[in-house]
mmCIF file of C-alpha atoms in Angstrom:
data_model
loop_
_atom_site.group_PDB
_atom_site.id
_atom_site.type_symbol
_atom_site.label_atom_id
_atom_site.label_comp_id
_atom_site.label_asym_id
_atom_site.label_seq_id
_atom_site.Cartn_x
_atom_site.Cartn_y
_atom_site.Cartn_z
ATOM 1 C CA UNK A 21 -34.824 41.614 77.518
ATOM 2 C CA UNK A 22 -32.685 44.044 75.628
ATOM 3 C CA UNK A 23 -33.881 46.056 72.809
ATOM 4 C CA UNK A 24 -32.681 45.192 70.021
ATOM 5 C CA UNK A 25 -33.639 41.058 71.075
ATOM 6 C CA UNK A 26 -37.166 42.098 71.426
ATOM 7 C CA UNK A 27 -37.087 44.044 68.115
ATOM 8 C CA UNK A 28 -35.370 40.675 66.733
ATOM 9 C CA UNK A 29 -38.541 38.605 68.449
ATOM 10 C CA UNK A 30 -40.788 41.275 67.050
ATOM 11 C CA UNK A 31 -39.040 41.023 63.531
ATOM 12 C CA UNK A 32 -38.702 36.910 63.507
ATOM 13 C CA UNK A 33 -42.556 36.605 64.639
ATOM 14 C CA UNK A 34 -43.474 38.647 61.613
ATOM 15 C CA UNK A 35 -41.616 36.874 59.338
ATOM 16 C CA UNK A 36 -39.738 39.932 57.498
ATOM 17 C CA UNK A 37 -35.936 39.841 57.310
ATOM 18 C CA UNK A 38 -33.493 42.136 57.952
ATOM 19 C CA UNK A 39 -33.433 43.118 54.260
ATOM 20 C CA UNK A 40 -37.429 44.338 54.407
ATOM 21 C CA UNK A 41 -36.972 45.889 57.595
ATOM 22 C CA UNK A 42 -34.114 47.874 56.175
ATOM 23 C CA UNK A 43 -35.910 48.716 53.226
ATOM 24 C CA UNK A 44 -39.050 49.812 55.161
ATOM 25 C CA UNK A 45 -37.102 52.003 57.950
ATOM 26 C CA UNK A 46 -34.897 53.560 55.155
ATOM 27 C CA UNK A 47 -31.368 51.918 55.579
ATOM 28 C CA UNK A 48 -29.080 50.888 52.978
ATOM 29 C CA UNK A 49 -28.253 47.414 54.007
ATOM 30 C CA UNK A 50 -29.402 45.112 56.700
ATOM 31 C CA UNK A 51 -26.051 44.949 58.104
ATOM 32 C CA UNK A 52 -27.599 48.132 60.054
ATOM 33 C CA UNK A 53 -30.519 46.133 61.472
ATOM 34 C CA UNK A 54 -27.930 43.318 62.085
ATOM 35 C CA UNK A 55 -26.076 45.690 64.341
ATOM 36 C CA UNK A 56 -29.290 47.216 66.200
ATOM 37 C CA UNK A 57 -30.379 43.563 67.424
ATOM 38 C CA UNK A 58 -27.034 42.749 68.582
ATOM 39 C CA UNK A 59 -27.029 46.257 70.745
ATOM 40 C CA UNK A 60 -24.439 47.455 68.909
ATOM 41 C CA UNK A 61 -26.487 50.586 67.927
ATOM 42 C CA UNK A 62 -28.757 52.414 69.660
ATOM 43 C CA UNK A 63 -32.031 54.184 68.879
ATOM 44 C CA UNK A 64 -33.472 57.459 69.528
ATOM 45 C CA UNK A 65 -36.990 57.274 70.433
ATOM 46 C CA UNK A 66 -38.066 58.474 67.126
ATOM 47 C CA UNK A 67 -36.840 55.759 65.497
ATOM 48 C CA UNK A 68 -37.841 53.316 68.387
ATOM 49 C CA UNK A 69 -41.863 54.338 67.140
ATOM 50 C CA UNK A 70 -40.452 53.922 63.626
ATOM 51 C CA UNK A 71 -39.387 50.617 64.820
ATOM 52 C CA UNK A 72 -42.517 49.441 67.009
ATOM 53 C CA UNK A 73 -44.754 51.162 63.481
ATOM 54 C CA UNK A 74 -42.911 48.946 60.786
ATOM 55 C CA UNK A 75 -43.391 45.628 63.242
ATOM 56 C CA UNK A 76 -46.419 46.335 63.898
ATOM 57 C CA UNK A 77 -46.077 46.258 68.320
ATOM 58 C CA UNK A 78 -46.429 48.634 70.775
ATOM 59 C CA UNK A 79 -43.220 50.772 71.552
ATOM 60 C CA UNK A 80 -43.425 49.523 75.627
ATOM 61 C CA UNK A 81 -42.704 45.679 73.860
ATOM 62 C CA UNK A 82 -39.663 46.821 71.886
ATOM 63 C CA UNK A 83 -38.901 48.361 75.341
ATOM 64 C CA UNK A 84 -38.705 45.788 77.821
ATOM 65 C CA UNK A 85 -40.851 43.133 75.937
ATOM 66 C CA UNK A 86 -44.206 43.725 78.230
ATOM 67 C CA UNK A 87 -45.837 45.803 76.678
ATOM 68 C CA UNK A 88 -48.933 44.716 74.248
ATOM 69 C CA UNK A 89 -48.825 43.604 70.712
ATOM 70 C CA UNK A 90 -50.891 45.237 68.385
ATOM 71 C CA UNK A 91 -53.258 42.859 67.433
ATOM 72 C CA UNK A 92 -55.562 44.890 65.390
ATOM 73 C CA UNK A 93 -53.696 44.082 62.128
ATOM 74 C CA UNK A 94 -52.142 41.275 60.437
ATOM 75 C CA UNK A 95 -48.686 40.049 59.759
ATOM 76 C CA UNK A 96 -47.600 40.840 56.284
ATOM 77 C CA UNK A 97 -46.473 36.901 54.431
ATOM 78 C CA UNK A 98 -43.892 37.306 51.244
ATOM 79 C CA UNK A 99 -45.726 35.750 48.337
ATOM 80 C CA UNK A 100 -42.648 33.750 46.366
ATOM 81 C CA UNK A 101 -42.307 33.464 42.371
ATOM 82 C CA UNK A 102 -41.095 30.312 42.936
ATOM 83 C CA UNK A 103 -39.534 27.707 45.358
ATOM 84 C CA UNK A 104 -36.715 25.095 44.141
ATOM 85 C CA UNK A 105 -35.206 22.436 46.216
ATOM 86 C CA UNK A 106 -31.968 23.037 47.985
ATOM 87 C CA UNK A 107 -32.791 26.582 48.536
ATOM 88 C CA UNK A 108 -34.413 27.496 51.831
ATOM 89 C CA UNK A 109 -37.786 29.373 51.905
ATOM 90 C CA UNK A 110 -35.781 32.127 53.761
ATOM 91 C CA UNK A 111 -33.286 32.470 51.342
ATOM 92 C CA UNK A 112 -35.598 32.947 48.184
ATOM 93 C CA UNK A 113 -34.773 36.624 47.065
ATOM 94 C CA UNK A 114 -37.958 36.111 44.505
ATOM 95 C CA UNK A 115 -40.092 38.046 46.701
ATOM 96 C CA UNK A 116 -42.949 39.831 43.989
ATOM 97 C CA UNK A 117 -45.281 40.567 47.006
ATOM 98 C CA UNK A 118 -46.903 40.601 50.433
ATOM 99 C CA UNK A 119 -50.253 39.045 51.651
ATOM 100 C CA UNK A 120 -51.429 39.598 55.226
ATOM 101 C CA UNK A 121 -53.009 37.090 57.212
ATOM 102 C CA UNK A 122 -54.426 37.271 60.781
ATOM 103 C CA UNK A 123 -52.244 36.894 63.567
ATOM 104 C CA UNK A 124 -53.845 34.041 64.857
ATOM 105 C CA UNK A 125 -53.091 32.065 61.798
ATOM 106 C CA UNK A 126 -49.325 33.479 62.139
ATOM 107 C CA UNK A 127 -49.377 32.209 65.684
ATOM 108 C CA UNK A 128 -50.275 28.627 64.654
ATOM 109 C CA UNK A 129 -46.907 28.187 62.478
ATOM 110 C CA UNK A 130 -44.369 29.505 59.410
ATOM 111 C CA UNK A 131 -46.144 30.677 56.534
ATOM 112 C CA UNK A 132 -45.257 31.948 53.132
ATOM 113 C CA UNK A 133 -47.022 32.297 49.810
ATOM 114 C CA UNK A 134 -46.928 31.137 46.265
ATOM 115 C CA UNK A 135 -48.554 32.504 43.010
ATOM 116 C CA UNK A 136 -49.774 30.584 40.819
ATOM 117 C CA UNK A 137 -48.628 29.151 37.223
ATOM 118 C CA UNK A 138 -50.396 27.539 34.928
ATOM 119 C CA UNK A 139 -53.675 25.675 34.345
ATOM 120 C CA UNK A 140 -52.639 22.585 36.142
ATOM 121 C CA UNK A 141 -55.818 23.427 39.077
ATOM 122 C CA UNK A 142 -58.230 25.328 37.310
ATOM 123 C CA UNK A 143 -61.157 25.655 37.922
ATOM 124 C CA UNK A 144 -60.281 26.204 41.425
ATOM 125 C CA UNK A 145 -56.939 27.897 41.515
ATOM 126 C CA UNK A 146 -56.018 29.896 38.419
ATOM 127 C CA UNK A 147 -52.994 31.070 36.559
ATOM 128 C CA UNK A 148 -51.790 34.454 39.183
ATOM 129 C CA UNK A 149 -53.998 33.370 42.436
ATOM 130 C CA UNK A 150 -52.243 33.337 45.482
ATOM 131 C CA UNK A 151 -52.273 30.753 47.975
ATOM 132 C CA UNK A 152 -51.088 31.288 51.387
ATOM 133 C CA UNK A 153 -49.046 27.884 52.653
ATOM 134 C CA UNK A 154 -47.926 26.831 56.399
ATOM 135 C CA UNK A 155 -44.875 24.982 56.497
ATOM 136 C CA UNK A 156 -45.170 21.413 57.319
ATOM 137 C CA UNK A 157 -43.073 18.196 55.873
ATOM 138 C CA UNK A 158 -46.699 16.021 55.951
ATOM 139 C CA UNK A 159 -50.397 16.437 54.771
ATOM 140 C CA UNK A 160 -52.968 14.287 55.339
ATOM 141 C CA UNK A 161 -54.867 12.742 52.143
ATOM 142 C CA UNK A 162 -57.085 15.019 49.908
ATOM 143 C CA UNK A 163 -55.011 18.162 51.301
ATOM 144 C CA UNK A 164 -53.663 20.437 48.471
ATOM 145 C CA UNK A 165 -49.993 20.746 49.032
ATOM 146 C CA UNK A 166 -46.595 22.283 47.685
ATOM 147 C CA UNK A 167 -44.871 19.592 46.305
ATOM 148 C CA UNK A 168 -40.649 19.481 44.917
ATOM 149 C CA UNK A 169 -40.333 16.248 42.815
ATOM 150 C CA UNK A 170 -36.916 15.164 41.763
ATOM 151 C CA UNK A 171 -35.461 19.116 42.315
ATOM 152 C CA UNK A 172 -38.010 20.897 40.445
ATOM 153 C CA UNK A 173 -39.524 23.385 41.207
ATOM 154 C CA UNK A 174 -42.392 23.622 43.703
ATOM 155 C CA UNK A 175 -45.628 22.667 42.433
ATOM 156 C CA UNK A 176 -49.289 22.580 43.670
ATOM 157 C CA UNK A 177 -51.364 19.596 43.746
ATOM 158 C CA UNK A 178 -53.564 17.349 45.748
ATOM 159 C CA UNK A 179 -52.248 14.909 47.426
ATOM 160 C CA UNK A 180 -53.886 11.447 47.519
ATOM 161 C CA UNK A 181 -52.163 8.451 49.520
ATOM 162 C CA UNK A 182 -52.184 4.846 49.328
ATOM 163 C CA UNK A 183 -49.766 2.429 51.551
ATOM 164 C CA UNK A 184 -48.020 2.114 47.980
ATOM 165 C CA UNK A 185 -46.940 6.105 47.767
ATOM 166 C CA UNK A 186 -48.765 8.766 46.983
ATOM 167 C CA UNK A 187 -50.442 10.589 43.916
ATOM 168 C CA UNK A 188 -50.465 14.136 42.819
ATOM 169 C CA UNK A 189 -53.855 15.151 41.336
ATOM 170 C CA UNK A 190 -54.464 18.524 39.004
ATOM 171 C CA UNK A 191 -58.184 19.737 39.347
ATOM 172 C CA UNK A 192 -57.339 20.363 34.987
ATOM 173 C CA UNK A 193 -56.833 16.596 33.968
ATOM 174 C CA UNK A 194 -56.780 17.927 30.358
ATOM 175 C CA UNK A 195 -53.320 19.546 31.410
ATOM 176 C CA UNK A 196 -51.885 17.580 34.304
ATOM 177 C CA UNK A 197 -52.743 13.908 34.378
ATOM 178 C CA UNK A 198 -52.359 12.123 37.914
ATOM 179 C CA UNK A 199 -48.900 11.633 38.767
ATOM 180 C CA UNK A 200 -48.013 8.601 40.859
ATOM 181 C CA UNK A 201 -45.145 7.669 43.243
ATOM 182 C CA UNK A 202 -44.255 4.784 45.077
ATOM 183 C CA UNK A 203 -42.787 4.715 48.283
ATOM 184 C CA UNK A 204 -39.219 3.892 46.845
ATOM 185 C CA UNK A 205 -39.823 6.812 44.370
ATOM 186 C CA UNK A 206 -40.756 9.477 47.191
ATOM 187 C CA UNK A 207 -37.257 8.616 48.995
ATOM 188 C CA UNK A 208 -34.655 8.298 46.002
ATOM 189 C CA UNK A 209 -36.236 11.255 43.509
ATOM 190 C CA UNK A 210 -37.107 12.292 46.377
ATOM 191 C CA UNK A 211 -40.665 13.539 46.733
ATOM 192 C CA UNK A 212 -40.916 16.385 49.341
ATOM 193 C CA UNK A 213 -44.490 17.718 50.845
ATOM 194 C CA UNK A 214 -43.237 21.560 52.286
ATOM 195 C CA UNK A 215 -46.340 22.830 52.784
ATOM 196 C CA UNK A 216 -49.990 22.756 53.225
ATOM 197 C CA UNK A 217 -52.225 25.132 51.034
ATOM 198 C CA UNK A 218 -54.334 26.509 53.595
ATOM 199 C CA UNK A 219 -55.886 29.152 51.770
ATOM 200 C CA UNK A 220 -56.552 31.107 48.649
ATOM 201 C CA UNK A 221 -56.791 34.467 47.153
ATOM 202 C CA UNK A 222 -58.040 35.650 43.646
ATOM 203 C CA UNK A 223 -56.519 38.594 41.785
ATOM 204 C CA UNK A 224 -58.171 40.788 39.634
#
């Protein structure tokens, strides 16, 4: 494998686009990275361990895709402002941070992550946590999902299912009274599960 597919593989598997890896390696515009996967441009060594440093792998995989990953550290996750229907996750420019997670959680799917707003799931989750989320279209019941209803934007709740629909609980029932939706409801708002919360983190 060439090198600039397996620093396209490296890149892909640690979910950072072409904009981040830009910005990290010091280019103006990811048209540059663009050009380096396709083989269009080639790399001096230097820049190869500049490369293999940012994606966190070991210079003999950007090589000839052999070598060993570095598993020692994580894979760095944006954490998104905010996610709206129509626009894909990869697409979101609202990027105010990075989390890391291990790699063997990055290995077991796509994940992103979402801050927190509001009071909706206190006590648990409170206004500015973050919660890291693996992309999946289904939960099962008593999961905490991200949930778009009718085009809104994404929100965080657990979900509770009956053969009727489904209902979206808040842990703060003083601000966010269970919401329920029948099966007719989750296809013609529609209601759309894109994730499962599968972890979270408190900020100071």
């Amino acid at each position: 494998m060439a090198l600039g597919e397996n620093i396209k593989q490296a890149r892909m598997k640690a979910q950072i686009s072409q904009d981040e890896l830009a910005k990290r390696l010091g280019y103006k515009s990811r048209s540059t990275i663009a050009k380096i996967e396709s083989g269009e441009n080639d790399l001096t060594q230097k820049k190869i361990a500049a490369f293999a440093k940012a994606l966190n792998v070991s210079i003999d995989f950007l090589m000839d895709g052999n070598g060993s990953e570095n598993n020692n550290q994580g894979v760095r996750i944006p954490v998104l402002g905010r996610v709206v229907a129509g626009i894909p996750l990869e697409a979101i420019e609202e990027i105010e941070d990075y989390e890391e997670i291990p790699r063997k959680m990055a290995s077991s799917g796509e994940f992103f992550a979402l801050k927190i707003k509001g009071r909706s799931m206190e006590p648990k989750l409170s206004e500015g946590d973050i919660v890291i989320v693996r992309k999946q279209e289904d939960v099962d019941s008593g999961d905490t999902a991200i949930v778009l209803v009718n085009g809104d934007e994404a929100t965080v709740k657990q979900i509770k299912k009956t053969e009727a629909g489904i209902m979206l609980i808040g842990f703060n029932v003083e601000v966010y009274q269970p919401h329920f939706y029948s099966n007719e409801q989750i296809e013609n708002l529609p209601v759309r599960i894109i994730g499962k919360v599968v972890e979270s983190r408190h900020k100071w």
